XYZ file of C-alpha atoms in Angstrom:
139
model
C 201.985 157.542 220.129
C 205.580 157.622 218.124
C 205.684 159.244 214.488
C 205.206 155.970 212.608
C 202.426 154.597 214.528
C 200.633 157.230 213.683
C 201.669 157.590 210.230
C 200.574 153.910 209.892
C 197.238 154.384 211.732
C 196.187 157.632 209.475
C 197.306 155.801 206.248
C 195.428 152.674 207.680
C 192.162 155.053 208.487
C 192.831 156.433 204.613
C 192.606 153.017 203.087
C 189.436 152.127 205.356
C 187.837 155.511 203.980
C 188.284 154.989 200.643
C 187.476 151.248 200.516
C 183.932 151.907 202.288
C 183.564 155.061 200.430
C 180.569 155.109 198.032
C 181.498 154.388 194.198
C 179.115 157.103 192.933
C 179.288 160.868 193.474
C 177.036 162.157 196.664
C 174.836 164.213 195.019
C 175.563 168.166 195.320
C 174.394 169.777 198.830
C 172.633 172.844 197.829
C 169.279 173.502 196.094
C 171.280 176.219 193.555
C 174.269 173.608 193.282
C 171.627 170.322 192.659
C 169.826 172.588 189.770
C 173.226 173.289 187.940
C 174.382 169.903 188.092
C 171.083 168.522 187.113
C 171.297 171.340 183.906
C 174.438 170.261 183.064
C 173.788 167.090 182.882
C 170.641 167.511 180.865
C 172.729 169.261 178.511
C 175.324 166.977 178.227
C 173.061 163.937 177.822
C 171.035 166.196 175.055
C 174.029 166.284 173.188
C 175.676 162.784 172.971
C 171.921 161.564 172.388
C 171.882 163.574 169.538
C 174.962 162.392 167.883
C 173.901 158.751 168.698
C 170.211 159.037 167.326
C 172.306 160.851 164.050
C 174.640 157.544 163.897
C 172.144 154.980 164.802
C 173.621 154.158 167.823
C 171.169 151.655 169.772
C 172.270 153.084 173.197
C 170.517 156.271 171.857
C 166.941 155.285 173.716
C 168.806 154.784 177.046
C 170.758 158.214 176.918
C 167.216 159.899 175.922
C 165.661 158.511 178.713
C 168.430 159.738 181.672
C 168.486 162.667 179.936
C 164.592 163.267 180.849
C 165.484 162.088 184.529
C 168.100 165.092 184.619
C 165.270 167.388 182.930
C 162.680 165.857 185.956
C 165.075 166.267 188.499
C 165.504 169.585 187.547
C 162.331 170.832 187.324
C 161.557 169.377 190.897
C 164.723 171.398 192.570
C 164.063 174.146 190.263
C 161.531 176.267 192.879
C 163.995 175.456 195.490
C 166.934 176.606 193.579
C 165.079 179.974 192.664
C 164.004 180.711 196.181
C 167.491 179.752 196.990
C 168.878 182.470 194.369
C 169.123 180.968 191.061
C 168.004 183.273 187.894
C 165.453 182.113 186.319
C 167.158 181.806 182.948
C 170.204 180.593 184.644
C 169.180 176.597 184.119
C 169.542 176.992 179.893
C 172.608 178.746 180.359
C 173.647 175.656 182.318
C 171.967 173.260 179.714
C 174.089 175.005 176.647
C 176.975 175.033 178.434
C 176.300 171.187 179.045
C 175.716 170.692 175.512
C 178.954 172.968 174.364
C 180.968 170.940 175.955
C 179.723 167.526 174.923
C 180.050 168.689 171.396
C 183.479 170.013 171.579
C 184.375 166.665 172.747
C 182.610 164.967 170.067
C 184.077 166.993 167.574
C 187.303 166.432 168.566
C 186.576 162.847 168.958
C 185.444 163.060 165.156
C 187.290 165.128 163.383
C 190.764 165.424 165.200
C 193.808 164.633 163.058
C 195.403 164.543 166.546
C 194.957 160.734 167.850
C 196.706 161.796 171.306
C 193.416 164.277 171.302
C 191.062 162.340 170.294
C 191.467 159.759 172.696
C 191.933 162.667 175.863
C 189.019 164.096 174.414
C 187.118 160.340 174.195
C 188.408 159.831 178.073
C 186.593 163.468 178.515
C 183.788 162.947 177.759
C 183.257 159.155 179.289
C 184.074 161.157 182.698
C 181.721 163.496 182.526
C 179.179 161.131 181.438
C 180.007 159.353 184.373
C 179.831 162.144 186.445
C 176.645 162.579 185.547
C 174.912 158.950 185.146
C 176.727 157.873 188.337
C 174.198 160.231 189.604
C 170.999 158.060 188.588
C 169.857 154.888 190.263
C 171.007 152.248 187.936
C 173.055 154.395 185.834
């Protein structure tokens, strides 16, 4: 097989990858990983559903309820998870951290003079609330 054929036939098998490749993240492999990502999430959710039920927002009902999907999820991979490692207290941690960093967006979204970082920070958070939704059947 000469160089370019199989430059062309690994850039070929690329392309076919990606095209069949799922359009949602695979959820995480491991019961400790599952129970962060499942805390984050719950966190992150918390947060924007907070601002949105402040501001009226009529999305506000939908976040709520995928935010209690990530707080079911959790609790069923939760025994896992500890038997598997995971601190107890370790799921709030990852909750507030979720949270934090939903509201630093927000804030920055809000109250930034700086339109350049608003709109990162608006491009922020939409990824990571995709991250997370993309997750959930129908989200």
């Amino acid at each position: 097989m000469t160089r370019v054929t199989l430059v062309a036939a690994t850039g070929f098998a690329t392309a076919f990858i990606l095209a069949t490749a799922p359009a949602h993240p695979a959820p995480p492999g491991t019961p400790w990983k599952r129970a962060e990502v499942f805390a984050t999430c719950s966190g992150r959710l918390a947060a924007v559903s907070a601002r949105q039920q402040a501001e009226h927002d009529p999305d506000w009902p939908r976040t709520v309820s995928q935010r209690d999907m990530f707080n079911l999820m959790l609790e069923a991979t939760l025994p896992e998870a500890i038997r598997f490692g995971v601190p107890r207290r370790e799921p709030v941690l990852w909750r507030s951290a979720g949270w934090s960093e939903m509201a630093g967006l927000l804030a920055d979204i809000a109250y930034s003079g700086d339109r350049g970082r608003a709109e990162r920070a608006r491009a922020a958070l939409a990824r990571r609330l995709s991250d997370c939704t993309g997750l959930l059947l129908g989200g």
